[in-house]
Amino acid sequence: MIAETGHFALVLALAVAVIQATVPLAGARRGRPAWMAVAGPASALQFLLIGLAFAALVHGYVTSDFSLVNVAGNSHTDKPMLYKVAGVWGNHEGSLLLWVTILALFGLAVTLFGRNLPPGLKARALAVQAMISIGFLLFLLLTSNPFQRLDSAPFNGNGLNPMLQDPGLAFHPPMLYLGYVGFSMAFSFAIAALLEGRVDAAWARWVRPWTLAAWVLLTGGIFLGSWWAYYTLGWGGWWYWDPVENASLMPWLAGTALLHSAVVVEKRDALKSWTILLAIVTFGFSLLGTFLVRSGVLTSVHAFATDPARGIFILLLLVAAIGGSLALYAVRAPAMKIGGLFAPISREGALLFNNVLMSTGAATVLLGTLYPLIADALGLGKISVGPPFFNSVFLPLMVPMVVMMALAPMMSWKRGDLGAVLGRMRLVGLIALLVAAATWQLQGGNAGPWWSAAGFGLAAWLGLGTLADLAERIRLFQAPVQAPFRALALPRSAWGMMLAHFGLALFIVGLTASGAWTTESVQVQKIGETVTVAGRAVTLTAVEQVEGPNYLARRGHFTVSRNGVVIAEMEPEKRAYRNPPRPITTAAIRSGITGDLYVVIGDPDPKGGEAAGYVTRLYFNPCIPWLWAGGLLLMLGGLISLADRRHRIGAPTRAARAADA
C-alpha cells in the first residue's frame, strides 16, 4: 500500500506541476498578483508530494520489499543498511526519482528564500521550473515507474552492483545530482528574464547564489567520483576521460564561465545576452549528461538504462527544453540593451577571454564525447576518442586561461593597464620561471616530459599570483600594521575567489606530477618477496581469506620499509561479492605530502597457483594529495563566496520596471 501511495503522489505532483507551470505564468503576463502567488504554494505542495514518493521508495528498500521490481533488481537482505538506502539511487528509476526530488527541492528553496524577488520574475522562474518537472515526471510515470509490482515476489533480491557498494558511491550521485539540477535554477531565471525582457545587475545578484551553490555541489560530486575511482577500481588513476566523466565536466566548465560572466553583469551591466546563453547551455549540458547515462548509448558503470524507448523520450525532452530555449533566446535576446561598454584590456575583457576559453574547452570535450557515437550511428565504423585526444586538445586551451586567472583580479574595471599589472607581477613571473627551470633540472632534462616543467611553472604563477593579489588588496608591504585589519575587512567573495584560484594551483601540481612521474611495478610476487618502487621496499608477508557482510575477500598483508625502517603496513583486498557475483579490487593507499604509495593484490599466478605467488601492482603517484586538497579548496572557496553578505541580504531594489519587451 505504501508503494501505491508513492505512485499516486507522483501523479498528483504532475497535476500540481501543470498548475504551477501555467497559472503563475499567465498571471505574470496579465499582471494579476493572485495568479502569480499560486507559484509559491504549488512549489511547496509539489515538493511534499514528490518527497512522499521518494520516502515510499526508501521504505521499500529499507524493509526489503521484493514485490517491487526496482527493489528486487537492486537490493538484497544481506546488504548493509547504508547500501540498502544507497540502492535507491543506484539504478535508473530510483536515480530519476532522486533527480525530480532535488528539482522540487530547489523550487521550494526559491519559494522560501526568494522573498525579495520581484513577483513577476519569481512567478515566471517557478513556472519554468515546473515545466522541467513536468517533463521528468512524465518520463518517470510513462517509462520508468519505480513502483512497478511483481506478480510473484521472490524470496530475495538480485543485489546492488558491487562497484556501487562503497561509501564514495553512496554519496557521490546525490551530490552530483544536486549540482546538475541546481543549474536548473539559473536556467529558469534566464528564461524568466527573456520572458520579462529585462536583465540587469539585480537579476545577476539573484542568479549568482543559486549558480554558485550548484557549482560547489557539482565540484564536490566530480571530486568524490574521482576519489572513488582512484581507490576502488585499482588502476591507479583518477580520471580517464570516460564519456560519463565528460558528461559531468561539461556543465562544470560552462557553469564556471556562467559564474564569472554573472559577475560582469552585476558589476558593469555588460555581457547580458552572453550570460543568458551560458545559463541555457549549462543546463543543456546537464540534460545531455542525463541522456548519455539513461539512453543506453553508453556502456559504463555509471550508465543505468538500456531501453531504447527511454533514450528516445529523454532525447525528445532534451530537444524540447534546449531547442525551445534557444529559439526564445534568438527572438528575445536582440531586444535587450547592450549595457556597459569596456575596453578589451580590462577586468571585463579578461573575464570574457576566460569565458571563451572555458566554452571552447567544453565544446572540445563535447566533440570528443559525441563524435564516436555519431560516427557509429552514421555507419562510419567504430571510432575511439580517448585520453590522447583530450590531453592534446583540451589541456593546451586551459594554459592561457590559467595565465589570465592570475592577471584578471589585478585589472581595473572598464579600462585596465596591462603593462602596470605585468610590472606588479614581474617577481611572480621570475619565480615561476625559476620553478619551471628547477623542475626541468631535477627531472634530468630530457629524462622526463617537457610539460612537467611547464605545469609546475604554471602552478607557481597562479598560486603566487593569487598571494600577490591578496598582498596588494591588504597593502601588506605598504602598511603592514594595518594589513591584518584590511584582511578581515575583505568581502567573503574576495576570499572565496582567492581560495578557489589557489586550490586550482594545487590541483595543477597534483595533475602534473601524477601524470609525469608515476612509477608502476606489475609482477607475480611470492610471500616473503620484496619489490622496490620509488625507493620503498614493499614485502608481501601473508595472504588470508576474510569474510565481509556480503562478500569473501583475499586480503594481502604488505610491509613497507624505507632505508631499513618499517614505515607502513598495507592490506589491499580482492573481493568476490555473492549477490550479484562479481569481483572487485580494493586498493591500499598510504598518502604523504610527496605522493601516494598504492598497492593492489590480484589473483594467484595462473601458471603456478598460490604457491607461485600473486599478481600484484604497485604504484607511486606523486603529489596526488595536492590534487584532492585543491578540490577541497575549490569547494571551500565557493562556500565562502556563497556566505558573502550581499547574498544574504539579497539584491538591490529594482527601479520601476518598464513594460515587457
XYZ file of C-alpha atoms in Angstrom:
661
model
C 0.000 0.000 0.000
C 2.926 2.340 0.717
C 4.274 1.833 -2.815
C 0.864 2.639 -4.326
C 0.743 5.781 -2.181
C 4.104 6.827 -3.584
C 2.920 6.187 -7.144
C -0.271 8.180 -6.600
C 1.769 11.013 -5.043
C 3.779 11.247 -8.287
C 0.567 11.508 -10.304
C -0.702 14.290 -8.026
C 2.688 16.021 -8.255
C 2.354 16.016 -12.050
C -1.054 17.708 -11.781
C 0.325 20.311 -9.358
C 3.288 20.940 -11.693
C 0.894 21.606 -14.577
C -0.916 24.222 -12.476
C 2.385 25.748 -11.359
C 3.606 25.951 -14.953
C 0.513 27.718 -16.300
C -1.328 29.839 -13.738
C 1.628 31.952 -12.445
C 2.920 32.437 -15.991
C -0.484 33.702 -17.125
C -0.682 35.901 -14.023
C 2.704 37.461 -14.778
C 1.621 38.085 -18.341
C -1.640 39.757 -17.327
C -0.352 41.456 -14.175
C -2.572 39.538 -11.739
C -0.862 39.173 -8.329
C -3.251 36.471 -7.092
C -2.380 34.200 -10.007
C 1.344 34.836 -9.582
C 1.057 33.993 -5.877
C -0.011 30.434 -6.796
C 3.622 29.609 -7.672
C 4.821 29.513 -4.053
C 2.217 27.148 -2.529
C 2.298 24.989 -5.673
C 6.068 24.518 -5.449
C 5.782 23.613 -1.750
C 2.978 21.121 -2.426
C 4.886 19.624 -5.349
C 7.933 19.058 -3.130
C 5.825 17.421 -0.415
C 4.235 15.022 -2.903
C 7.489 14.068 -4.614
C 9.191 13.799 -1.217
C 6.426 11.413 -0.129
C 7.068 9.273 -3.220
C 10.810 9.232 -2.558
C 10.209 8.250 1.088
C 7.951 5.407 -0.096
C 10.728 4.031 -2.305
C 13.275 4.331 0.523
C 10.845 2.403 2.736
C 10.702 -0.357 0.120
C 14.490 -0.695 0.172
C 14.882 -0.493 3.935
C 12.216 -3.166 4.522
C 13.410 -5.285 1.545
C 10.035 -5.219 -0.187
C 10.908 -7.540 -3.077
C 7.399 -7.289 -4.502
C 8.702 -4.108 -6.168
C 10.604 -4.738 -9.407
C 13.035 -1.948 -8.560
C 13.879 -3.306 -5.108
C 14.139 -6.919 -6.257
C 16.549 -5.951 -9.020
C 18.832 -3.759 -6.918
C 18.786 -4.929 -3.303
C 19.368 -7.977 -1.122
C 18.721 -8.847 2.508
C 22.463 -9.310 3.171
C 23.352 -5.771 2.154
C 24.440 -3.359 4.914
C 21.815 -0.702 5.641
C 23.898 2.097 4.103
C 23.883 0.310 0.741
C 20.217 -0.569 1.012
C 19.488 3.149 1.193
C 22.099 3.943 -1.475
C 20.439 1.333 -3.689
C 17.507 3.735 -4.014
C 19.545 5.871 -6.432
C 21.881 3.104 -7.670
C 19.551 2.345 -10.583
C 17.725 4.144 -13.364
C 14.272 4.564 -11.828
C 15.468 5.477 -8.355
C 18.083 7.920 -9.593
C 15.470 9.623 -11.733
C 13.160 9.932 -8.719
C 16.060 11.473 -6.786
C 16.531 13.900 -9.709
C 12.935 15.161 -9.611
C 13.038 15.322 -5.793
C 16.059 17.631 -5.953
C 14.367 19.615 -8.727
C 11.343 20.184 -6.468
C 13.676 20.999 -3.553
C 15.270 23.857 -5.492
C 11.836 25.194 -6.396
C 10.881 25.119 -2.718
C 14.140 26.906 -1.825
C 13.301 29.759 -4.192
C 9.873 29.998 -2.593
C 11.307 30.147 0.929
C 14.408 32.269 0.357
C 13.368 34.365 -2.629
C 11.030 36.704 -0.811
C 12.885 39.740 -2.119
C 12.386 38.641 -5.731
C 10.030 40.718 -7.876
C 6.696 38.838 -8.059
C 6.748 38.647 -11.855
C 10.274 37.244 -12.110
C 9.658 34.789 -9.279
C 6.404 33.555 -10.810
C 7.986 33.077 -14.235
C 11.058 31.299 -12.809
C 8.958 28.868 -10.744
C 6.708 28.251 -13.747
C 9.721 27.321 -15.885
C 10.974 25.085 -13.073
C 7.596 23.353 -13.060
C 7.811 22.792 -16.829
C 11.059 20.904 -16.291
C 9.350 18.868 -13.558
C 6.503 18.002 -15.926
C 8.955 16.526 -18.426
C 10.761 14.396 -15.864
C 7.590 13.315 -14.055
C 6.164 12.143 -17.374
C 9.419 10.306 -18.006
C 9.060 8.583 -14.624
C 5.402 7.675 -14.940
C 5.404 6.584 -18.576
C 8.716 4.765 -18.973
C 10.443 4.408 -15.585
C 7.901 3.713 -12.858
C 9.877 2.926 -9.666
C 6.784 1.396 -8.009
C 6.032 -1.344 -10.515
C 4.958 -4.561 -8.787
C 5.973 -8.178 -9.443
C 3.241 -10.786 -9.856
C 5.158 -13.144 -7.595
C 7.641 -11.612 -5.166
C 10.949 -13.503 -4.945
C 12.362 -14.630 -1.608
C 15.411 -12.406 -2.119
C 16.704 -9.753 -4.492
C 19.460 -9.692 -7.091
C 21.593 -7.249 -5.108
C 23.246 -3.957 -5.966
C 26.188 -3.741 -8.351
C 29.198 -4.368 -6.057
C 31.062 -1.436 -7.621
C 28.367 0.814 -6.141
C 28.635 -0.727 -2.658
C 31.094 1.818 -1.400
C 30.737 4.928 0.791
C 32.080 7.120 -2.006
C 29.404 5.910 -4.403
C 26.735 6.164 -1.714
C 27.205 9.957 -1.544
C 28.627 10.741 -4.996
C 25.338 10.531 -7.012
C 23.241 12.745 -4.688
C 25.943 15.425 -4.637
C 26.382 15.209 -8.405
C 22.618 15.465 -8.958
C 22.409 18.463 -6.624
C 24.919 20.149 -8.917
C 23.262 19.059 -12.147
C 19.773 20.018 -11.046
C 20.968 23.150 -9.269
C 21.807 24.688 -12.625
C 18.115 24.375 -13.491
C 17.520 27.446 -11.314
C 19.945 29.552 -13.349
C 18.174 28.230 -16.448
C 14.744 29.084 -15.049
C 15.856 32.604 -14.113
C 17.346 33.045 -17.584
C 14.126 32.012 -19.335
C 12.122 34.187 -16.935
C 14.364 37.132 -17.822
C 13.832 36.503 -21.535
C 10.067 36.393 -20.999
C 10.205 39.541 -18.892
C 12.567 41.251 -21.317
C 14.938 42.541 -18.653
C 18.407 41.526 -17.448
C 20.215 43.847 -15.044
C 22.523 43.911 -12.031
C 19.686 42.928 -9.685
C 18.907 39.866 -11.829
C 22.583 38.836 -11.746
C 22.650 39.230 -7.957
C 19.659 36.885 -7.651
C 21.108 34.296 -10.022
C 24.626 34.152 -8.612
C 23.954 32.360 -5.285
C 21.917 29.623 -6.990
C 24.580 29.145 -9.638
C 27.353 29.194 -7.057
C 25.596 26.602 -4.879
C 25.147 24.306 -7.883
C 28.789 24.809 -8.893
C 30.067 23.905 -5.409
C 27.926 20.763 -5.296
C 28.910 19.681 -8.796
C 32.582 20.256 -7.934
C 32.168 18.056 -4.872
C 30.368 15.389 -6.875
C 33.101 15.268 -9.520
C 35.941 15.046 -7.000
C 34.099 12.462 -4.905
C 33.595 10.330 -8.019
C 37.255 10.692 -8.992
C 38.341 9.748 -5.477
C 36.119 6.652 -5.597
C 37.542 5.618 -8.989
C 41.059 6.141 -7.635
C 40.863 3.887 -4.601
C 38.233 1.369 -5.750
C 38.887 0.476 -9.386
C 42.510 -0.454 -8.737
C 44.080 1.002 -11.890
C 45.986 3.731 -10.073
C 44.364 6.696 -11.830
C 41.587 9.144 -11.011
C 40.377 10.360 -14.433
C 40.193 8.548 -17.782
C 38.086 10.869 -19.964
C 35.271 8.342 -19.799
C 32.181 9.706 -21.653
C 30.193 9.780 -18.430
C 33.020 11.590 -16.657
C 32.981 14.082 -19.523
C 29.226 14.476 -19.049
C 29.890 15.989 -15.620
C 32.885 18.057 -16.742
C 30.975 19.903 -19.497
C 28.349 21.557 -17.234
C 31.119 22.316 -14.731
C 33.100 24.243 -17.349
C 30.016 26.068 -18.625
C 28.866 26.752 -15.050
C 32.264 28.218 -14.160
C 32.011 30.535 -17.161
C 28.459 31.454 -16.107
C 29.618 32.387 -12.604
C 32.241 34.780 -13.930
C 30.021 36.348 -16.581
C 27.294 36.943 -13.966
C 29.864 38.989 -12.021
C 30.311 41.226 -15.077
C 26.540 41.675 -15.390
C 26.312 42.624 -11.715
C 29.315 44.945 -11.639
C 29.206 46.511 -15.097
C 25.770 45.698 -16.590
C 27.550 44.052 -19.547
C 27.616 40.578 -21.194
C 23.899 40.170 -20.513
C 22.985 38.180 -23.625
C 26.107 36.052 -23.219
C 25.206 35.259 -19.606
C 21.677 34.219 -20.569
C 23.097 31.939 -23.268
C 25.549 30.387 -20.801
C 22.699 29.649 -18.361
C 20.823 27.819 -21.119
C 23.895 25.931 -22.312
C 24.960 24.923 -18.785
C 21.646 23.283 -18.008
C 21.635 21.848 -21.525
C 24.883 20.047 -20.695
C 23.249 18.724 -17.521
C 20.371 17.324 -19.575
C 22.838 15.906 -22.095
C 24.579 14.046 -19.286
C 21.197 12.628 -18.282
C 20.634 11.476 -21.853
C 24.047 9.804 -22.108
C 23.589 7.910 -18.836
C 19.972 6.849 -19.404
C 19.661 6.333 -23.152
C 21.662 3.118 -23.485
C 24.099 4.661 -25.987
C 26.963 4.217 -23.495
C 28.207 1.163 -21.651
C 29.662 2.223 -18.322
C 29.437 1.501 -14.618
C 27.832 4.954 -14.399
C 25.190 4.165 -17.037
C 21.789 2.828 -15.941
C 19.242 2.359 -18.709
C 19.428 0.268 -21.870
C 15.800 0.588 -23.027
C 15.685 2.486 -26.374
C 12.237 3.885 -25.533
C 13.708 5.684 -22.555
C 16.503 7.062 -24.702
C 14.055 8.451 -27.245
C 11.942 10.051 -24.511
C 14.870 11.793 -22.845
C 16.185 12.880 -26.256
C 12.810 14.458 -27.060
C 12.845 16.156 -23.658
C 16.355 17.468 -24.329
C 15.374 18.797 -27.760
C 12.200 20.425 -26.443
C 13.865 22.100 -23.444
C 17.048 23.320 -25.091
C 15.683 23.807 -28.602
C 12.748 25.819 -27.290
C 15.014 27.858 -25.018
C 17.443 28.697 -27.813
C 14.544 29.662 -30.067
C 13.225 32.006 -27.378
C 16.744 33.376 -26.931
C 17.046 34.043 -30.673
C 13.777 36.008 -30.632
C 14.155 37.970 -27.391
C 17.899 38.481 -26.844
C 18.378 41.044 -29.658
C 15.854 43.338 -27.937
C 17.959 43.565 -24.770
C 20.030 46.660 -24.152
C 23.750 46.224 -24.751
C 24.703 47.548 -21.321
C 28.080 48.865 -20.153
C 30.944 49.137 -22.629
C 34.517 48.201 -21.761
C 37.961 48.143 -23.328
C 39.493 44.815 -24.381
C 42.231 45.339 -21.759
C 40.102 45.408 -18.607
C 38.784 43.050 -15.986
C 35.637 42.529 -18.064
C 37.813 41.724 -21.074
C 39.894 39.242 -19.070
C 36.770 37.507 -17.743
C 35.314 37.351 -21.248
C 38.601 35.913 -22.558
C 38.470 33.130 -19.971
C 34.780 32.612 -20.684
C 35.564 31.972 -24.322
C 38.363 29.545 -23.435
C 36.193 27.596 -20.996
C 33.353 27.469 -23.523
C 35.757 26.276 -26.206
C 37.069 23.645 -23.802
C 33.533 22.440 -23.098
C 32.860 22.298 -26.860
C 36.059 20.267 -27.340
C 35.003 17.762 -24.694
C 31.543 17.621 -26.288
C 33.033 16.879 -29.708
C 35.328 14.148 -28.388
C 32.479 12.566 -26.428
C 29.797 12.577 -29.125
C 31.849 12.042 -32.281
C 32.266 8.251 -31.783
C 28.516 7.937 -31.150
C 27.644 9.995 -34.235
C 30.120 8.079 -36.411
C 28.687 4.764 -35.231
C 25.104 5.929 -35.851
C 26.016 7.019 -39.407
C 27.707 3.708 -40.169
C 31.200 5.202 -40.367
C 32.651 2.447 -38.213
C 33.829 2.225 -34.627
C 35.981 5.213 -33.689
C 37.703 5.585 -30.342
C 38.408 9.014 -28.866
C 40.399 8.664 -25.680
C 42.856 10.415 -23.371
C 45.446 11.258 -26.078
C 42.897 13.446 -27.906
C 41.664 15.262 -24.807
C 45.135 15.719 -23.339
C 46.496 17.194 -26.560
C 43.499 19.420 -27.380
C 41.749 20.332 -24.133
C 44.698 20.899 -21.799
C 46.507 23.451 -24.037
C 43.304 25.527 -24.075
C 43.464 25.765 -20.309
C 47.034 27.147 -20.224
C 46.200 30.731 -21.350
C 43.126 30.618 -19.125
C 45.272 29.901 -16.049
C 47.735 32.614 -17.075
C 44.884 35.128 -17.258
C 43.409 33.979 -13.921
C 46.411 35.443 -12.113
C 46.192 38.753 -14.002
C 42.430 39.400 -14.106
C 41.881 40.229 -10.384
C 44.530 42.966 -10.607
C 42.975 44.671 -13.619
C 40.640 47.638 -13.331
C 37.026 47.569 -14.451
C 36.165 49.213 -17.772
C 39.752 50.046 -18.749
C 42.921 48.420 -17.444
C 46.663 48.894 -17.790
C 48.221 45.565 -18.772
C 51.740 46.960 -18.543
C 51.229 48.080 -14.962
C 49.733 44.710 -13.980
C 52.635 42.813 -15.560
C 55.020 45.131 -13.749
C 53.459 44.229 -10.402
C 53.663 40.551 -11.364
C 57.300 40.555 -12.517
C 58.581 38.918 -9.312
C 55.882 36.248 -9.554
C 56.816 35.631 -13.184
C 60.505 35.344 -12.312
C 59.819 32.821 -9.543
C 57.532 30.820 -11.866
C 60.331 30.647 -14.456
C 62.790 29.526 -11.775
C 60.350 26.819 -10.622
C 59.999 25.576 -14.212
C 63.777 25.570 -14.677
C 64.352 23.767 -11.378
C 61.733 21.159 -12.279
C 63.421 20.563 -15.632
C 66.802 20.226 -13.946
C 65.646 17.934 -11.138
C 63.923 15.522 -13.510
C 67.082 15.231 -15.559
C 66.133 17.348 -18.562
C 65.056 15.065 -21.373
C 64.647 12.173 -18.918
C 61.148 13.491 -18.151
C 58.357 15.104 -20.187
C 58.856 18.769 -21.043
C 55.353 19.693 -19.987
C 56.059 18.794 -16.344
C 58.256 21.897 -16.054
C 55.577 23.978 -17.766
C 52.894 22.598 -15.421
C 54.847 23.391 -12.261
C 55.717 26.848 -13.572
C 52.058 27.472 -14.367
C 51.001 26.338 -10.882
C 53.581 28.647 -9.316
C 52.372 31.534 -11.485
C 48.754 31.089 -10.414
C 49.427 30.302 -6.743
C 51.925 33.117 -6.189
C 49.855 35.476 -8.331
C 46.886 34.832 -6.034
C 49.029 35.590 -2.985
C 50.333 38.739 -4.696
C 46.743 39.849 -5.292
C 45.982 39.300 -1.595
C 49.087 41.263 -0.568
C 48.048 44.144 -2.797
C 44.462 44.168 -1.515
C 45.554 44.411 2.119
C 48.613 46.609 1.334
C 50.875 44.124 3.050
C 54.104 45.890 2.120
C 52.745 49.436 2.223
C 51.006 49.409 5.608
C 51.966 46.119 7.322
C 50.490 47.123 10.676
C 47.039 47.652 9.169
C 47.244 44.600 6.879
C 45.506 42.148 9.283
C 42.596 44.550 9.743
C 42.295 45.061 5.993
C 42.318 41.278 5.541
C 39.426 40.916 7.988
C 37.539 43.668 6.155
C 37.792 41.977 2.764
C 34.436 40.711 1.470
C 33.939 36.976 1.668
C 33.515 36.788 -2.085
C 37.107 38.045 -2.468
C 38.397 35.429 -0.041
C 36.382 32.768 -1.827
C 37.793 33.739 -5.209
C 41.380 33.663 -3.940
C 40.922 30.310 -2.186
C 39.415 28.782 -5.320
C 42.226 30.115 -7.516
C 44.859 28.851 -5.073
C 43.068 25.496 -4.976
C 43.325 25.262 -8.751
C 47.069 25.900 -8.454
C 47.385 22.953 -6.041
C 45.268 20.859 -8.393
C 47.663 21.641 -11.276
C 50.589 20.464 -9.124
C 48.879 17.131 -8.469
C 47.748 16.765 -12.078
C 51.228 17.475 -13.453
C 53.223 15.331 -11.034
C 50.919 12.313 -11.190
C 50.796 12.473 -14.975
C 54.536 12.878 -15.458
C 56.270 10.829 -12.784
C 54.014 7.948 -11.712
C 56.052 4.796 -11.047
C 54.426 1.416 -11.701
C 55.564 -2.125 -10.985
C 53.482 -5.168 -12.017
C 54.722 -8.649 -11.142
C 53.977 -12.047 -9.635
C 55.089 -11.693 -6.030
C 55.655 -14.600 -3.680
C 55.051 -14.451 0.060
C 58.182 -13.066 1.624
C 59.378 -11.457 -1.626
C 60.271 -7.760 -1.697
C 59.707 -5.362 -4.591
C 61.154 -1.846 -4.629
C 59.135 1.035 -6.014
C 60.135 4.720 -5.742
C 62.722 3.946 -3.055
C 60.260 1.977 -0.911
C 60.689 -1.740 -0.250
C 57.304 -3.482 -0.344
C 57.229 -7.030 1.057
C 54.273 -9.426 0.737
C 54.185 -11.044 4.183
C 50.912 -13.014 4.083
C 47.644 -13.611 2.257
C 44.436 -14.592 4.052
C 40.781 -15.194 3.272
C 38.359 -12.921 5.112
C 34.580 -12.706 5.079
C 32.685 -9.432 4.807
C 28.964 -8.708 5.239
C 28.132 -9.924 1.722
C 31.447 -10.905 0.166
C 34.533 -13.085 0.519
C 37.906 -11.380 0.153
C 41.533 -12.279 -0.406
C 43.464 -9.856 1.779
C 47.153 -9.281 1.270
C 49.462 -8.093 4.044
C 52.316 -5.887 2.865
C 55.110 -4.340 4.924
C 56.613 -1.122 3.562
C 60.071 -0.020 4.622
C 62.487 2.715 3.646
C 66.190 2.626 4.426
C 65.542 -0.459 6.544
C 62.879 1.206 8.700
C 59.270 -0.057 8.549
C 57.007 2.881 7.703
C 53.641 1.219 6.968
C 51.540 -1.931 6.963
C 49.130 -2.122 4.000
C 46.211 -4.509 3.383
C 44.642 -4.420 -0.093
C 41.804 -6.810 -0.924
C 40.353 -8.676 -3.883
C 36.672 -9.146 -3.066
C 34.187 -11.598 -4.529
C 30.617 -10.429 -3.885
C 27.857 -13.006 -3.642
C 24.826 -11.016 -4.798
C 25.340 -10.359 -7.621
C 28.536 -12.407 -8.037
C 31.323 -10.068 -9.173
C 34.981 -9.500 -8.240
C 36.049 -6.063 -7.011
C 39.534 -4.733 -6.298
C 40.114 -2.565 -3.239
C 43.481 -0.827 -3.163
C 45.510 0.011 -0.071
C 46.859 3.561 -0.162
C 49.413 5.284 2.040
C 49.282 9.019 1.485
C 52.028 11.508 2.205
C 52.833 15.055 1.216
C 55.040 13.835 -1.636
C 52.547 11.331 -3.003
C 50.682 8.049 -2.561
C 52.006 4.508 -2.355
C 49.273 2.450 -3.985
C 49.156 -1.352 -3.575
C 46.813 -3.799 -5.328
C 46.639 -7.582 -4.941
C 45.174 -9.711 -7.704
C 44.664 -13.410 -8.438
C 47.203 -16.187 -7.860
C 49.758 -16.825 -10.605
C 47.768 -18.562 -13.381
C 50.728 -20.839 -14.148
C 51.693 -21.937 -10.660
C 48.771 -21.095 -8.377
C 49.095 -19.678 -4.884
C 52.408 -21.450 -4.238
C 53.982 -19.484 -7.100
C 52.724 -16.140 -5.791
C 50.111 -13.498 -6.535
C 49.814 -10.836 -9.193
C 50.498 -7.507 -7.513
C 50.563 -3.940 -8.832
C 52.495 -1.280 -7.001
C 52.322 2.413 -7.869
C 53.831 5.567 -6.513
C 51.630 8.505 -7.552
C 53.447 11.784 -6.804
C 51.534 14.717 -5.311
C 48.090 13.092 -5.530
C 47.120 14.546 -2.098
C 47.750 18.012 -3.567
C 45.105 17.241 -6.173
C 42.478 16.358 -3.549
C 43.487 19.370 -1.448
C 42.985 21.577 -4.498
C 39.486 20.198 -4.970
C 38.608 20.853 -1.330
C 39.874 24.439 -1.618
C 37.766 24.952 -4.740
C 34.681 23.879 -2.803
C 35.651 25.879 0.283
C 36.192 28.973 -1.838
C 32.738 28.564 -3.337
C 31.126 28.098 0.083
C 32.842 31.188 1.486
C 31.712 33.216 -1.519
C 28.205 31.882 -1.012
C 28.277 33.226 2.561
C 29.040 36.750 1.339
C 26.813 39.361 2.957
C 25.481 40.541 -0.391
C 23.959 37.117 -0.984
C 22.406 37.056 2.487
C 20.743 40.458 2.316
C 19.602 39.990 -1.262
C 19.759 42.096 -4.360
C 19.365 45.846 -4.563
C 15.848 47.132 -5.100
C 14.943 47.395 -8.714
C 13.767 50.591 -10.238
C 10.243 50.683 -11.551
C 10.051 48.003 -14.187
C 9.462 49.052 -17.741
C 6.866 47.353 -19.861
C 7.776 43.865 -21.033
C 9.792 43.781 -24.223
